[in-house]
Amino acid sequence: MSARFLYGALLIASFAMMLFVGGFVCLQLGFSLLMALFYAIAGKVMLLAFGLLVLLGAVALSIAVARSLTRYFSCEMKVLRRLLAMHSFNRQVAQRALLEKRQLLYLSRLKRERFFRANNRKHLRNLFGSIHQELHAVKPLLPETTYKSLRKALRAHHRHADAEAMLALRKQFSCRG
Amino acid sequence: MSRIADWFGDVLGFLRRSRDDNLQWRLSRQNEVAELKQARALAEQALVAELKKRAQQLAHELALNKARNSNELAMVKIQCKQDLKDYQQYLQSLDRLKASLQASYSHLPEAVAFTIHHHAKQLLNRMWDADDAQEKLKIEMHLLQFMAAVHEDSQASLQGQGETLPQKALAIIDADLELK
């Protein structure tokens, strides 16, 4: 059906071209009135042919869109889309479970580290108190500046929770004392 | 003029004959065309039924997976809570170990008690962070041996048999530092 319309439109366009050629021949032969008539009719016929082609194109496009929509909303495609969605959900559920497990383990490790740090702080406080007392006990044996610098260093190490440095400092003034 | 009319007649005749041939061909193939349409419709129906069945299976699998995952997560949560409790109890027992050591040795410097306690805590952390079960067990045995050594030192001191410092515990610490 559409082929017939296409051939019809092309036939009309050919007729218009023939009228143009006829008008040209009339021009060459000097028939000006006939030439004007032919050209006027040829233009309108060509416009008609193009109009028909545009209409044909619009109808073909509408039919293609309607077919695509019909196929999209068909039962087969609906079920296929549902199947693909199920596949995707399954993958997401598996990924989510893995990520949630990882998160739980990470949070548990964080809490454990918090307990460890709190315990460290408690014992470092005791260690600081004990080393401070020992330093105070050897104060008479040390120059004033040395005592002050050792005390300052001890406080700094305690602030940075550096137990090894505190023990090393203790060894330092124990040797001196 | 008659030639042109004849020519037109021939052309029209040719067009009519080709259309008749086309019609005859289509009439002769009508049964096959109908069969083809029917087979296509049946195949589409079968495909839709198969896809629906597969989608139902997947929906069922999805529900099973969701239930299984939520159970596993609940178990992991419980396990993590229990691990944390165990870790806290371990820390408390190490604190008690340090306290008993300080009680057993009357003039034990805080630095020595801290060193022993800190070493025990490091062993505990290494044990907790170990991924391999064999490695974990090895470190746990080492920690228990260390705690036993500290306990023996405390007992010896209380009975008046030991030295002024917990020698066994310090020897283990020295040995571990050399290994590092």
Coordinates of C-alpha atoms in Angstrom, one line a residue:
Chain A
M1 CA 0.0 0.0 0.0
S2 CA 2.7 2.5 1.0
A3 CA 4.7 1.4 -2.1
R4 CA 1.7 2.5 -4.3
F5 CA 1.5 5.9 -2.6
L6 CA 5.3 6.3 -3.0
Y7 CA 5.1 5.4 -6.7
G8 CA 2.1 7.7 -7.1
A9 CA 4.0 10.6 -5.5
L10 CA 7.0 10.0 -7.7
L11 CA 4.8 9.8 -10.8
I12 CA 3.3 13.2 -9.9
A13 CA 6.8 14.6 -9.4
S14 CA 7.8 13.2 -12.8
F15 CA 4.7 14.8 -14.4
A16 CA 5.7 18.1 -12.8
M17 CA 9.3 17.7 -14.2
M18 CA 7.8 17.0 -17.6
L19 CA 5.7 20.2 -17.3
F20 CA 8.9 22.1 -16.5
V21 CA 10.6 20.7 -19.5
G22 CA 7.5 21.5 -21.6
G23 CA 7.6 25.1 -20.3
F24 CA 11.2 25.3 -21.3
V25 CA 10.5 24.1 -24.8
C26 CA 7.7 26.6 -25.1
L27 CA 10.1 29.3 -24.0
Q28 CA 12.6 28.3 -26.7
L29 CA 9.9 28.2 -29.3
G30 CA 8.6 31.6 -28.2
F31 CA 5.2 30.5 -26.8
S32 CA 5.3 32.8 -23.7
L33 CA 1.7 32.3 -22.5
L34 CA 1.9 28.5 -22.8
M35 CA 5.3 28.7 -21.0
A36 CA 3.8 30.7 -18.1
L37 CA 0.8 28.3 -17.9
F38 CA 3.1 25.2 -17.8
Y39 CA 5.5 26.7 -15.2
A40 CA 2.6 27.7 -13.0
I41 CA 1.0 24.3 -13.1
A42 CA 4.4 22.5 -12.8
G43 CA 5.2 24.4 -9.6
K44 CA 1.9 23.5 -8.0
V45 CA 2.1 19.9 -9.1
M46 CA 5.7 19.6 -7.7
L47 CA 4.4 21.1 -4.4
L48 CA 1.7 18.5 -4.4
A49 CA 4.2 15.7 -5.0
F50 CA 6.4 16.9 -2.1
G51 CA 3.4 17.3 0.1
L52 CA 2.4 13.7 -0.6
L53 CA 6.0 12.5 0.2
V54 CA 6.0 14.4 3.5
L55 CA 2.6 13.0 4.4
L56 CA 3.8 9.5 3.5
G57 CA 6.9 10.0 5.6
A58 CA 4.8 11.2 8.6
V59 CA 2.4 8.3 8.2
A60 CA 5.4 5.8 8.0
L61 CA 6.9 7.3 11.1
S62 CA 3.7 7.1 13.0
I63 CA 3.2 3.5 12.0
A64 CA 6.8 2.7 13.1
V65 CA 6.2 4.4 16.5
A66 CA 2.9 2.7 17.0
R67 CA 4.5 -0.7 16.2
S68 CA 7.3 0.0 18.7
L69 CA 4.9 1.0 21.4
T70 CA 2.7 -2.1 20.7
R71 CA 5.8 -4.3 20.9
Y72 CA 7.0 -2.6 24.1
F73 CA 3.7 -3.1 25.9
S74 CA 3.2 -6.6 24.5
C75 CA 2.9 -9.5 27.0
E76 CA 6.2 -11.0 25.9
M77 CA 8.3 -7.8 26.5
K78 CA 6.6 -7.2 29.8
V79 CA 7.5 -10.6 31.1
L80 CA 11.1 -10.3 29.7
R81 CA 11.5 -6.9 31.5
R82 CA 10.3 -8.5 34.7
L83 CA 12.7 -11.4 34.3
L84 CA 15.7 -9.0 33.8
A85 CA 14.5 -6.9 36.8
M86 CA 14.5 -10.1 39.0
H87 CA 18.1 -10.9 37.9
S88 CA 19.1 -7.4 38.8
F89 CA 17.4 -7.6 42.2
N90 CA 19.1 -10.9 42.9
R91 CA 22.5 -9.4 42.2
Q92 CA 21.8 -6.3 44.3
V93 CA 20.7 -8.4 47.3
A94 CA 23.9 -10.4 47.2
Q95 CA 26.0 -7.3 46.9
R96 CA 24.1 -5.6 49.7
A97 CA 24.6 -8.6 52.0
L98 CA 28.3 -8.5 51.4
L99 CA 28.6 -4.8 52.0
E100 CA 26.5 -5.0 55.2
K101 CA 28.6 -7.8 56.6
R102 CA 31.8 -5.8 55.8
Q103 CA 30.3 -2.8 57.6
L104 CA 29.4 -4.8 60.7
L105 CA 32.9 -6.2 60.9
Y106 CA 34.4 -2.7 60.5
L107 CA 32.2 -1.2 63.2
S108 CA 33.0 -4.1 65.5
R109 CA 36.7 -3.5 64.9
L110 CA 36.2 0.3 65.6
K111 CA 34.5 -0.5 69.0
R112 CA 37.3 -2.9 69.9
E113 CA 39.9 -0.3 69.2
R114 CA 37.9 2.2 71.3
F115 CA 38.0 -0.2 74.3
F116 CA 41.8 -0.8 73.7
R117 CA 42.5 3.0 73.6
A118 CA 40.4 3.6 76.8
N119 CA 42.3 0.9 78.6
N120 CA 45.6 2.3 77.4
R121 CA 44.6 5.8 78.6
K122 CA 43.8 4.4 82.1
H123 CA 47.1 2.6 82.5
L124 CA 49.1 5.4 80.9
R125 CA 47.6 7.7 83.6
N126 CA 48.9 5.4 86.3
L127 CA 52.3 5.1 84.6
F128 CA 52.5 8.9 84.3
G129 CA 51.6 9.4 87.9
S130 CA 54.2 6.8 89.0
I131 CA 57.0 8.2 86.8
H132 CA 56.2 11.8 87.9
Q133 CA 56.5 10.7 91.6
E134 CA 59.8 9.0 90.8
L135 CA 61.1 12.2 89.0
H136 CA 60.0 14.3 92.0
A137 CA 61.9 12.0 94.3
V138 CA 65.1 12.5 92.4
K139 CA 64.5 16.3 92.0
P140 CA 67.2 17.3 94.6
L141 CA 69.8 15.3 92.6
L142 CA 69.1 17.0 89.3
P143 CA 69.7 20.6 88.1
E144 CA 66.6 22.7 88.0
T145 CA 66.6 23.1 84.2
T146 CA 67.1 19.4 83.7
Y147 CA 64.2 18.6 86.0
K148 CA 61.9 21.1 84.3
S149 CA 62.8 19.8 80.8
L150 CA 62.3 16.2 81.9
R151 CA 58.9 17.0 83.5
K152 CA 57.9 18.9 80.3
A153 CA 59.0 15.9 78.1
L154 CA 57.1 13.5 80.4
R155 CA 53.9 15.5 80.0
A156 CA 54.3 15.7 76.2
H157 CA 54.8 11.9 76.0
H158 CA 51.8 11.4 78.1
R159 CA 49.7 13.7 75.9
H160 CA 50.8 11.7 72.8
A161 CA 50.2 8.4 74.7
D162 CA 53.8 7.3 73.9
A163 CA 54.5 4.7 76.6
E164 CA 57.9 3.7 75.2
A165 CA 59.1 7.3 75.3
M166 CA 57.9 7.6 78.9
L167 CA 59.7 4.4 79.9
A168 CA 62.9 5.6 78.1
L169 CA 62.7 8.9 80.0
R170 CA 62.3 7.1 83.2
K171 CA 65.4 5.0 82.4
Q172 CA 67.2 8.3 81.6
F173 CA 66.7 10.0 84.9
S174 CA 67.1 6.7 86.9
C175 CA 70.6 6.4 85.4
R176 CA 71.4 10.0 86.3
G177 CA 70.0 9.6 89.8
Chain B
M1 CA -3.0 7.0 -32.3
S2 CA -4.1 3.3 -32.5
R3 CA -0.5 2.3 -31.9
I4 CA -0.4 4.3 -28.7
A5 CA -3.8 2.8 -27.7
D6 CA -2.4 -0.7 -28.5
W7 CA 0.7 0.0 -26.5
F8 CA -1.3 1.2 -23.5
G9 CA -3.6 -1.8 -23.8
D10 CA -0.5 -4.1 -23.8
V11 CA 0.9 -2.4 -20.7
L12 CA -2.4 -2.6 -18.9
G13 CA -2.8 -6.2 -19.9
F14 CA 0.7 -6.9 -18.5
L15 CA -0.1 -5.2 -15.2
R16 CA -3.4 -7.2 -14.9
R17 CA -1.6 -10.5 -15.7
S18 CA 1.1 -9.8 -13.0
R19 CA -1.6 -9.0 -10.5
D20 CA -3.5 -12.2 -11.3
D21 CA -0.3 -14.3 -11.0
N22 CA 0.4 -12.7 -7.6
L23 CA -3.2 -13.4 -6.5
Q24 CA -3.0 -17.0 -7.6
W25 CA 0.4 -17.4 -5.8
R26 CA -1.1 -16.1 -2.6
L27 CA -4.2 -18.2 -2.9
S28 CA -2.1 -21.3 -3.4
R29 CA 0.0 -20.5 -0.3
Q30 CA -2.9 -19.5 1.9
N31 CA -2.7 -22.7 4.0
E32 CA 1.0 -22.4 4.7
V33 CA 0.6 -18.7 5.6
A34 CA -2.2 -19.6 8.1
E35 CA -0.1 -22.4 9.5
L36 CA 2.9 -20.0 9.9
K37 CA 0.7 -17.5 11.7
Q38 CA -0.6 -20.2 14.1
A39 CA 2.9 -21.6 14.7
R40 CA 4.2 -18.1 15.5
A41 CA 1.4 -17.4 17.9
L42 CA 1.9 -20.7 19.6
A43 CA 5.7 -20.1 19.9
E44 CA 5.1 -16.7 21.4
Q45 CA 2.7 -18.1 23.9
A46 CA 5.1 -20.8 24.8
L47 CA 7.9 -18.2 25.2
V48 CA 5.7 -16.0 27.4
A49 CA 4.8 -19.0 29.6
E50 CA 8.5 -20.0 29.9
L51 CA 9.5 -16.5 30.8
K52 CA 6.8 -16.2 33.4
K53 CA 7.8 -19.5 34.9
R54 CA 11.5 -18.3 35.0
A55 CA 10.5 -15.0 36.6
Q56 CA 8.5 -16.8 39.3
Q57 CA 11.5 -19.0 40.0
L58 CA 13.7 -16.0 40.3
A59 CA 11.2 -14.2 42.6
H60 CA 11.3 -17.3 44.8
E61 CA 15.1 -17.4 44.8
L62 CA 15.1 -13.7 45.7
A63 CA 12.9 -14.2 48.7
L64 CA 15.1 -17.2 49.8
N65 CA 18.2 -15.1 49.4
K66 CA 16.8 -12.2 51.3
A67 CA 15.8 -14.5 54.2
R68 CA 19.2 -16.3 54.2
N69 CA 21.1 -13.0 54.1
S70 CA 19.1 -11.5 56.9
N71 CA 19.8 -14.6 59.0
E72 CA 23.5 -14.5 58.2
L73 CA 23.7 -10.8 59.1
A74 CA 21.9 -11.5 62.4
M75 CA 24.4 -14.2 63.2
V76 CA 27.3 -12.0 62.3
K77 CA 25.9 -9.2 64.6
I78 CA 25.5 -11.7 67.4
Q79 CA 29.0 -13.0 66.8
C80 CA 30.5 -9.5 66.7
K81 CA 28.7 -8.6 70.0
Q82 CA 30.1 -11.8 71.6
D83 CA 33.6 -11.0 70.3
L84 CA 33.4 -7.6 71.8
K85 CA 32.3 -9.0 75.2
D86 CA 35.1 -11.6 75.1
Y87 CA 37.6 -8.9 74.3
Q88 CA 36.4 -6.7 77.2
Q89 CA 36.6 -9.7 79.5
Y90 CA 40.1 -10.4 78.3
L91 CA 41.1 -6.8 79.0
Q92 CA 39.6 -7.0 82.5
S93 CA 41.4 -10.2 83.2
L94 CA 44.7 -8.6 82.1
D95 CA 43.9 -5.7 84.4
R96 CA 43.3 -8.1 87.3
L97 CA 46.6 -9.9 86.4
K98 CA 48.5 -6.6 86.7
A99 CA 46.7 -5.8 90.0
S100 CA 47.6 -9.2 91.4
L101 CA 51.2 -8.8 90.3
Q102 CA 51.4 -5.4 92.0
A103 CA 49.8 -6.9 95.1
S104 CA 52.3 -9.8 95.2
Y105 CA 55.4 -7.7 94.7
S106 CA 55.4 -5.0 97.4
H107 CA 57.9 -2.7 95.7
L108 CA 57.3 -3.5 92.1
P109 CA 57.7 -0.3 90.0
E110 CA 54.7 0.8 88.0
A111 CA 56.9 0.8 84.9
V112 CA 57.6 -2.9 85.2
A113 CA 54.0 -3.8 85.8
F114 CA 53.0 -1.6 82.9
T115 CA 55.5 -3.3 80.6
I116 CA 54.2 -6.7 81.5
H117 CA 50.6 -5.6 81.1
H118 CA 51.4 -3.9 77.8
H119 CA 53.1 -6.9 76.4
A120 CA 50.1 -9.1 77.3
K121 CA 47.8 -6.6 75.6
Q122 CA 49.9 -6.7 72.5
L123 CA 49.7 -10.5 72.4
L124 CA 45.9 -10.2 72.9
N125 CA 45.6 -7.8 69.9
R126 CA 47.8 -9.9 67.7
M127 CA 45.7 -12.9 68.5
W128 CA 42.5 -11.0 67.7
D129 CA 43.8 -9.6 64.4
A130 CA 45.2 -13.0 63.2
D131 CA 43.2 -14.2 60.2
D132 CA 44.6 -17.8 60.1
A133 CA 43.1 -20.1 62.8
Q134 CA 46.4 -21.9 63.3
E135 CA 48.2 -18.6 63.9
K136 CA 45.4 -17.4 66.3
L137 CA 45.7 -20.6 68.3
K138 CA 49.5 -20.3 68.5
I139 CA 49.4 -16.7 69.8
E140 CA 46.6 -17.6 72.2
M141 CA 48.8 -20.5 73.7
H142 CA 51.7 -18.0 73.9
L143 CA 49.5 -15.5 75.8
L144 CA 48.3 -18.2 78.2
Q145 CA 51.9 -19.3 78.8
F146 CA 52.8 -15.7 79.5
M147 CA 49.9 -15.2 81.9
A148 CA 50.8 -18.5 83.6
A149 CA 54.4 -17.3 84.0
V150 CA 53.2 -14.0 85.6
H151 CA 51.0 -16.0 87.9
E152 CA 53.9 -18.3 88.9
D153 CA 56.0 -15.3 89.6
S154 CA 53.3 -13.9 91.8
Q155 CA 52.9 -17.2 93.7
A156 CA 56.7 -17.5 94.2
S157 CA 56.8 -13.9 95.5
L158 CA 53.9 -14.5 97.9
Q159 CA 55.6 -17.6 99.2
G160 CA 58.8 -15.6 99.7
Q161 CA 60.7 -17.8 97.1
G162 CA 60.9 -15.4 94.2
E163 CA 63.1 -12.5 93.3
T164 CA 62.3 -8.8 93.6
L165 CA 61.1 -8.7 90.0
P166 CA 59.0 -11.3 88.0
Q167 CA 61.9 -12.9 86.2
K168 CA 59.9 -15.5 84.2
A169 CA 57.6 -12.9 82.7
L170 CA 60.5 -10.5 81.9
A171 CA 62.4 -13.4 80.3
I172 CA 59.5 -14.2 78.0
I173 CA 59.3 -10.5 77.1
D174 CA 63.0 -10.4 76.3
A175 CA 62.7 -13.6 74.2
D176 CA 59.8 -12.1 72.2
L177 CA 61.7 -8.9 71.6
E178 CA 64.7 -10.8 70.3
L179 CA 62.4 -12.8 68.0
K180 CA 61.1 -9.5 66.5

